[in-house]
PDB file of C-alpha atoms in Angstrom:
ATOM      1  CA  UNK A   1    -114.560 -96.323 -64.081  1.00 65.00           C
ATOM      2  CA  UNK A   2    -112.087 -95.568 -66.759  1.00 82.00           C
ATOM      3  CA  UNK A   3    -110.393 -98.171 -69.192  1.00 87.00           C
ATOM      4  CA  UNK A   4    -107.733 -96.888 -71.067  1.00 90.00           C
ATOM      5  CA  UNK A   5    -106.656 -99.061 -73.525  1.00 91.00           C
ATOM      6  CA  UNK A   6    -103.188 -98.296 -75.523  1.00 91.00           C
ATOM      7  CA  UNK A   7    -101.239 -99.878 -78.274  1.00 91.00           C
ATOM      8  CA  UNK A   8     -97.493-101.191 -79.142  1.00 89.00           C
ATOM      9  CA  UNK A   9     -96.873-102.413 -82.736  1.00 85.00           C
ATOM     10  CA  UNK A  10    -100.412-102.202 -83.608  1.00 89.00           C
ATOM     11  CA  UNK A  11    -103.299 -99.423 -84.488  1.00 90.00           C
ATOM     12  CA  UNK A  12    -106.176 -99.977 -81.318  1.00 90.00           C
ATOM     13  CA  UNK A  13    -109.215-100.498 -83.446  1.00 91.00           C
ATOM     14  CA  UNK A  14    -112.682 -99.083 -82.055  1.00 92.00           C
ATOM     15  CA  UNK A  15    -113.984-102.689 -81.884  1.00 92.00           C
ATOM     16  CA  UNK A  16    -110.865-103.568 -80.002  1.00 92.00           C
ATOM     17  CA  UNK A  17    -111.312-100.559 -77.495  1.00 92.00           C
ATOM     18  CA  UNK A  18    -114.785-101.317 -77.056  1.00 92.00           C
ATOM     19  CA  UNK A  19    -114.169-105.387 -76.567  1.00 93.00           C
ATOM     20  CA  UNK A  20    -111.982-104.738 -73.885  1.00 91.00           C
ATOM     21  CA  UNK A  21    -114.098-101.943 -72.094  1.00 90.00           C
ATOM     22  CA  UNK A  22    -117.018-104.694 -71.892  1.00 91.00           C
ATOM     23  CA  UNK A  23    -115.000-107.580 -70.875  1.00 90.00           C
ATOM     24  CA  UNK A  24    -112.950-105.627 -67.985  1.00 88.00           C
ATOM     25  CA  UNK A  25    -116.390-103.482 -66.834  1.00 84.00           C
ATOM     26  CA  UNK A  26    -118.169-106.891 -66.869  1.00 84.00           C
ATOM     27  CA  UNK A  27    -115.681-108.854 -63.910  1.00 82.00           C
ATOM     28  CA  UNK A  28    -114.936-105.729 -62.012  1.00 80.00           C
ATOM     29  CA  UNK A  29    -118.359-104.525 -60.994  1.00 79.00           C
ATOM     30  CA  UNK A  30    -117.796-106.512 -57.984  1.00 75.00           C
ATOM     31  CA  UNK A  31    -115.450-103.520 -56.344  1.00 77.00           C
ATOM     32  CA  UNK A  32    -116.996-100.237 -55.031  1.00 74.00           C
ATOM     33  CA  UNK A  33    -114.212 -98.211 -56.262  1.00 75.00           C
ATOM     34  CA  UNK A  34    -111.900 -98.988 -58.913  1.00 81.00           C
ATOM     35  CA  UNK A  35    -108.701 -96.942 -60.590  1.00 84.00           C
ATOM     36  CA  UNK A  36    -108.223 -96.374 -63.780  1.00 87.00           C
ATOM     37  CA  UNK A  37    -107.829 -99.355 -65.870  1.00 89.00           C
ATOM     38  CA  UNK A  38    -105.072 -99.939 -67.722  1.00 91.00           C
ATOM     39  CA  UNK A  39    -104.370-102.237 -71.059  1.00 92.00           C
ATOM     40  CA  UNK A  40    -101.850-102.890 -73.119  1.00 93.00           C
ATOM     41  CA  UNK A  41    -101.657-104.554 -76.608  1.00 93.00           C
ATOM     42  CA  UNK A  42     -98.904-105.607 -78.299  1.00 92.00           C
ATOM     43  CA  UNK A  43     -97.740-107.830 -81.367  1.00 92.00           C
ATOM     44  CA  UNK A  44     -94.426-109.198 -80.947  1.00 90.00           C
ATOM     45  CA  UNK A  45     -93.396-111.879 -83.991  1.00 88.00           C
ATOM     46  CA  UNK A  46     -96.681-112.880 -84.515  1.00 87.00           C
ATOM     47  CA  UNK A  47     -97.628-113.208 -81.153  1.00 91.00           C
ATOM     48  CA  UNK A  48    -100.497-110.960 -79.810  1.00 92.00           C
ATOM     49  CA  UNK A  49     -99.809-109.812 -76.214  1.00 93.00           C
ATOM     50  CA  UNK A  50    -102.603-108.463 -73.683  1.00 93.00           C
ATOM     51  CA  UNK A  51    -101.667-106.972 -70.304  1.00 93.00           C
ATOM     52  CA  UNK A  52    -104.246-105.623 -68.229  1.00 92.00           C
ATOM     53  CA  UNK A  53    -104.062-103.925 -64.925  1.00 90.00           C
ATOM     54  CA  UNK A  54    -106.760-103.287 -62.885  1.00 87.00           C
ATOM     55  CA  UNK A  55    -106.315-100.729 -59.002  1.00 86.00           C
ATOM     56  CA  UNK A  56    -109.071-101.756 -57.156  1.00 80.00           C
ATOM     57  CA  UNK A  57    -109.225-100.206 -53.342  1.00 74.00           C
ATOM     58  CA  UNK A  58    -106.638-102.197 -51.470  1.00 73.00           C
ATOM     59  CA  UNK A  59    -104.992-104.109 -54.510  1.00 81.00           C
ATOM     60  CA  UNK A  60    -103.398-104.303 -58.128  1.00 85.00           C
ATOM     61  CA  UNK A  61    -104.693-107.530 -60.252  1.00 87.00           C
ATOM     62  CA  UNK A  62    -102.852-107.993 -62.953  1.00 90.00           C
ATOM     63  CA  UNK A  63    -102.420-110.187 -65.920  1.00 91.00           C
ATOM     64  CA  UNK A  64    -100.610-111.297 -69.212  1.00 92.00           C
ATOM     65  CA  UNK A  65    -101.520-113.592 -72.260  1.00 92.00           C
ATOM     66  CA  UNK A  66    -100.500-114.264 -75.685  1.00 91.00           C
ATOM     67  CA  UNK A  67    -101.848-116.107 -78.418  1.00 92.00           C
ATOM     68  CA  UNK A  68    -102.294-115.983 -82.422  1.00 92.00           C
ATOM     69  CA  UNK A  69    -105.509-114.123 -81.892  1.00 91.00           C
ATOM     70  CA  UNK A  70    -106.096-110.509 -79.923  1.00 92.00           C
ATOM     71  CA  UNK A  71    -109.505-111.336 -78.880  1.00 93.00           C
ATOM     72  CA  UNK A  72    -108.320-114.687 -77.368  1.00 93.00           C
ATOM     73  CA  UNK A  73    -105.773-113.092 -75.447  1.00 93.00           C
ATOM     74  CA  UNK A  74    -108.201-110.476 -74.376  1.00 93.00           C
ATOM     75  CA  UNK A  75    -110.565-113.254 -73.141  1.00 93.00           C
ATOM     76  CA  UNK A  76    -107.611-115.224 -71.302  1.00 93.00           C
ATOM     77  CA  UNK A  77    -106.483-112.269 -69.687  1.00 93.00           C
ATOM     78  CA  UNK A  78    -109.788-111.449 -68.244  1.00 91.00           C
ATOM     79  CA  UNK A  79    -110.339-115.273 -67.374  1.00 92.00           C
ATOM     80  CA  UNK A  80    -106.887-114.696 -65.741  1.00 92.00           C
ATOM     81  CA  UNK A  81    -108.276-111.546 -63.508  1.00 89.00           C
ATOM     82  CA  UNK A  82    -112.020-113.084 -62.952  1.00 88.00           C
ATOM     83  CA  UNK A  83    -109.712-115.541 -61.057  1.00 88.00           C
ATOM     84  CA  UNK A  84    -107.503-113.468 -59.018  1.00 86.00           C
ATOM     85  CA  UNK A  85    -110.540-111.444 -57.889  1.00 83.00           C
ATOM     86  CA  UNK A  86    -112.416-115.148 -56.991  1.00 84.00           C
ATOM     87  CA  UNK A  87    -109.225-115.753 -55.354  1.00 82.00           C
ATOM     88  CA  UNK A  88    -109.089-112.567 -53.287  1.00 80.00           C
ATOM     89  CA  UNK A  89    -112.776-112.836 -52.365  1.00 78.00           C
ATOM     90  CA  UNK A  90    -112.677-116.791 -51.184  1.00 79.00           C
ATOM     91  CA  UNK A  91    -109.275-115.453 -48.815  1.00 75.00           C
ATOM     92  CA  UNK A  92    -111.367-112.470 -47.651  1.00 72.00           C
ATOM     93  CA  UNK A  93    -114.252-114.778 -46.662  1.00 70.00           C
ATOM     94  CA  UNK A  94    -111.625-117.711 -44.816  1.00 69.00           C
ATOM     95  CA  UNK A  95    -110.546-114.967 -42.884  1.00 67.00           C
ATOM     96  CA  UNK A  96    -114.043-113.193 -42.271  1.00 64.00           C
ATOM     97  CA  UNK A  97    -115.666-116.722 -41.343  1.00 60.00           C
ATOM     98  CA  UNK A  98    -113.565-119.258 -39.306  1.00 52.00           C
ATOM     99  CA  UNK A  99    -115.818-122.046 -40.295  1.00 47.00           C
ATOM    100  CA  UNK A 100    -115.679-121.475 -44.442  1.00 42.00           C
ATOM    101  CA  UNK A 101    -114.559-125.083 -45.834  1.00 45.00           C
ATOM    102  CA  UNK A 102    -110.517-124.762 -46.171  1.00 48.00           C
ATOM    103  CA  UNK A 103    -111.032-127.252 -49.788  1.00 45.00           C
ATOM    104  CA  UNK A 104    -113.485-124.559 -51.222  1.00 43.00           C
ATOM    105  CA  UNK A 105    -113.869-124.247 -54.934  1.00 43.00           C
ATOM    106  CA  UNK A 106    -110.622-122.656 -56.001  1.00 44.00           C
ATOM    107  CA  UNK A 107    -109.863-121.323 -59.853  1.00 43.00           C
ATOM    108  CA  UNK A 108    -106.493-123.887 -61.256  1.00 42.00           C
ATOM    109  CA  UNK A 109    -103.504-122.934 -61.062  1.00 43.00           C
ATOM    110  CA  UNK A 110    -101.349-120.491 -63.607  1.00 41.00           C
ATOM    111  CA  UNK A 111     -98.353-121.209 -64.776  1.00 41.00           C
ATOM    112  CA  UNK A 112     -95.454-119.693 -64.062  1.00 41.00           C
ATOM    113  CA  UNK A 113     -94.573-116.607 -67.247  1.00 40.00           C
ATOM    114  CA  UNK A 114     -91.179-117.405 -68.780  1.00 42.00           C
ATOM    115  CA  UNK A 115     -88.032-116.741 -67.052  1.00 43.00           C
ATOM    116  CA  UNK A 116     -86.401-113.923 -68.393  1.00 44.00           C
ATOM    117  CA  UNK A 117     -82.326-114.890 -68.645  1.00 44.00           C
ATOM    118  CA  UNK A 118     -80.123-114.181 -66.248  1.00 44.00           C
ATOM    119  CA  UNK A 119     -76.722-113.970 -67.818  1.00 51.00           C
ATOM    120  CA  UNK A 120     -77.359-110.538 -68.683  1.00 59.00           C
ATOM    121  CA  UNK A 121     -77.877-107.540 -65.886  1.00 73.00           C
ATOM    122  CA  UNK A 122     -79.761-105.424 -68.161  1.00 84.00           C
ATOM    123  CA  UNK A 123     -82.536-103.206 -66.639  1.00 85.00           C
ATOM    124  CA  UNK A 124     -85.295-104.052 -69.875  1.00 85.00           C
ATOM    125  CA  UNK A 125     -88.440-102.709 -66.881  1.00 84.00           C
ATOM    126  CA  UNK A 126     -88.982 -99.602 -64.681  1.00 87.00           C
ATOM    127  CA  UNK A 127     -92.339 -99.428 -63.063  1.00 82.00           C
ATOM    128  CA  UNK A 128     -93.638 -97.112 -60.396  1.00 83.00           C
ATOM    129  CA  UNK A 129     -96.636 -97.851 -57.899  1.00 77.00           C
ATOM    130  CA  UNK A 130     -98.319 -96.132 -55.402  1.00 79.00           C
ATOM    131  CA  UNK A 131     -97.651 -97.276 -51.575  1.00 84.00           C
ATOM    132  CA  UNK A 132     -99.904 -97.550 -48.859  1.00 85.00           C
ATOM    133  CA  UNK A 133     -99.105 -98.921 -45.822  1.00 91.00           C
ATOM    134  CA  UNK A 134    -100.032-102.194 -44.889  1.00 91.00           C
ATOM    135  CA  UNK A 135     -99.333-105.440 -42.636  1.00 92.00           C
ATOM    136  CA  UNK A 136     -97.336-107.923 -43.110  1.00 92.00           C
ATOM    137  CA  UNK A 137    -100.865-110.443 -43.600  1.00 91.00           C
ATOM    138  CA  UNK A 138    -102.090-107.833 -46.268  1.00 89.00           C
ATOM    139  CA  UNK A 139     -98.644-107.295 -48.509  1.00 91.00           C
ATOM    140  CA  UNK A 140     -98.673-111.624 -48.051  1.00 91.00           C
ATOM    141  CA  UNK A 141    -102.063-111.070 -49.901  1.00 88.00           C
ATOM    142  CA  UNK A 142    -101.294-108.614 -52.307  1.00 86.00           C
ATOM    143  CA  UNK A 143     -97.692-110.733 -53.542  1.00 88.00           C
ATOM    144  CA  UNK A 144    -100.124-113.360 -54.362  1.00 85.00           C
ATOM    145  CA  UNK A 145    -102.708-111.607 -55.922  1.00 82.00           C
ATOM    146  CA  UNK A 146     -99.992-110.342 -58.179  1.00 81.00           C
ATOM    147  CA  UNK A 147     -98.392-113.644 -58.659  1.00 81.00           C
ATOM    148  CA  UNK A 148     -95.083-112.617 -57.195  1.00 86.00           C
ATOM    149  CA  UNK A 149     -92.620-114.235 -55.506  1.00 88.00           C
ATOM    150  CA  UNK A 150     -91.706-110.725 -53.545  1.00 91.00           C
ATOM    151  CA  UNK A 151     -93.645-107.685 -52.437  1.00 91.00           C
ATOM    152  CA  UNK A 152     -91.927-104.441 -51.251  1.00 92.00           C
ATOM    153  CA  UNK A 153     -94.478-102.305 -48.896  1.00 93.00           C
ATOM    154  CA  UNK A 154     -94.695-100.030 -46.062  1.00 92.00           C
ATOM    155  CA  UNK A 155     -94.991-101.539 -42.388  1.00 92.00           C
ATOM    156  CA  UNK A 156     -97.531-100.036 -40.994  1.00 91.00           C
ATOM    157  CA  UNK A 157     -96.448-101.162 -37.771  1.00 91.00           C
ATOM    158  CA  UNK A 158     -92.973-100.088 -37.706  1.00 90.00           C
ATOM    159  CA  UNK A 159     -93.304 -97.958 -39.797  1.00 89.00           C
ATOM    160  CA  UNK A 160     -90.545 -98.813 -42.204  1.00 91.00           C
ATOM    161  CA  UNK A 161     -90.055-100.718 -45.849  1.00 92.00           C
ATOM    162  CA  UNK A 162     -90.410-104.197 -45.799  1.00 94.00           C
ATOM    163  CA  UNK A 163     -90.107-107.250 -48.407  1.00 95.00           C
ATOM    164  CA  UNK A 164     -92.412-110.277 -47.811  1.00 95.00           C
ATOM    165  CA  UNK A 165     -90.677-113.475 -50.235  1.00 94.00           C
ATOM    166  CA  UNK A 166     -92.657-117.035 -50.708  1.00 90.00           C
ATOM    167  CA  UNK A 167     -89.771-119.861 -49.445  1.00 89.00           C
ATOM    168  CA  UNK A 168     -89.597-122.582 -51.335  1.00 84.00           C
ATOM    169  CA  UNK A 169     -91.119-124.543 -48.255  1.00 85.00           C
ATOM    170  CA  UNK A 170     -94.379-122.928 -49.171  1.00 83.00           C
ATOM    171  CA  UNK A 171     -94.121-120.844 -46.164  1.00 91.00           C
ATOM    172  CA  UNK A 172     -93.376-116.823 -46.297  1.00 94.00           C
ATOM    173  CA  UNK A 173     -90.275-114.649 -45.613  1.00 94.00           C
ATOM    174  CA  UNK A 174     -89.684-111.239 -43.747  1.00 94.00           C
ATOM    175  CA  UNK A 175     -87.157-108.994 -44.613  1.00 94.00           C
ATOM    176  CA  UNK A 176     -86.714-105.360 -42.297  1.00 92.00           C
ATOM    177  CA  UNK A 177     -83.800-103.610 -43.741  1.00 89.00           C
ATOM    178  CA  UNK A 178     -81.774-101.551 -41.609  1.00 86.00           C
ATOM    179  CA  UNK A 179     -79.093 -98.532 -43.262  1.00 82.00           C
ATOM    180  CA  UNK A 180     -75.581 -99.075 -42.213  1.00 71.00           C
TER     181      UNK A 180
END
């Protein structure tokens, strides 16, 4: 499994690289196969910003902290992902065993990251994933894993895109464009 570990606004110390190789290693060890691991450190005014992404077969856990300190981000951030993948593993075991308590021990809640403003139209974020297809019960699972309130995928069973949206009900949206 590789960790590759870069850095914005800051020099990535050996001690850093090495901190962060030990930490991710140590929660993922739980997946058979795993992608490369990506993480990002940044300082912006004073704040110290980890993002780590982690491909495991099936899904993308990711997650973002800032504090004062770079190892305390580091260590929130991995807190962060040892609860997405506890998270992933108690919905994998509802669904594997019909009788698993529905109250089970769940990790707390994360708050929401902060709303970017929306007075301004400016594209500030291109990103590019890989697609697989899926169903509609697996992209559900994925948008949560990555904390999203969409996620754009490939039906498998139509065979087209498709956007999956939480309502504010609770409940979840389907969306099957057509071209005009």
């Amino acid at each position: 499994m590789a960790v590759r570990v870069r850095g914005k606004n800051i020099v990535v110390t050996p001690a850093l690289k090495d901190y962060v190789e030990k930490r991710v290693t140590a929660i993922t060890k739980q997946f058979k196969t795993v992608g490369e691991i990506t993480a990002v450190m940044r300082v912006e005014r004073n704040e110290h910003i980890v993002e780590i992404t982690v491909p495991a077969k099936g899904i993308v856990l990711r997650a973002q902290e800032s504090t004062d300190n770079m190892y305390a981000s580091i260590d929130n951030c991995v807190e962060k992902i040892a609860r997405q993948i506890h998270k992933y593993k108690t919905r994998l075991m509802k669904r594997k065993y019909s009788n698993f308590q529905e109250n089970a021990v769940e990790p707390p809640e994360v708050a929401n990251e902060e709303v970017a403003d929306a007075g301004d139209f400016k594209v500030v974020r291109n990103k590019t994933y890989v697609m697989r297809p899926m169903n509609v019960q697996e992209a559900i699972m994925q948008m949560n894993m990555l904390n999203h309130d969409f996620f754009i995928f490939f039906n498998d069973e139509t065979e087209k895109m498709a956007v999956v949206y939480r309502r504010r009900e609770g409940d979840y949206g389907l969306i099957n464009p057509e071209l005009a």
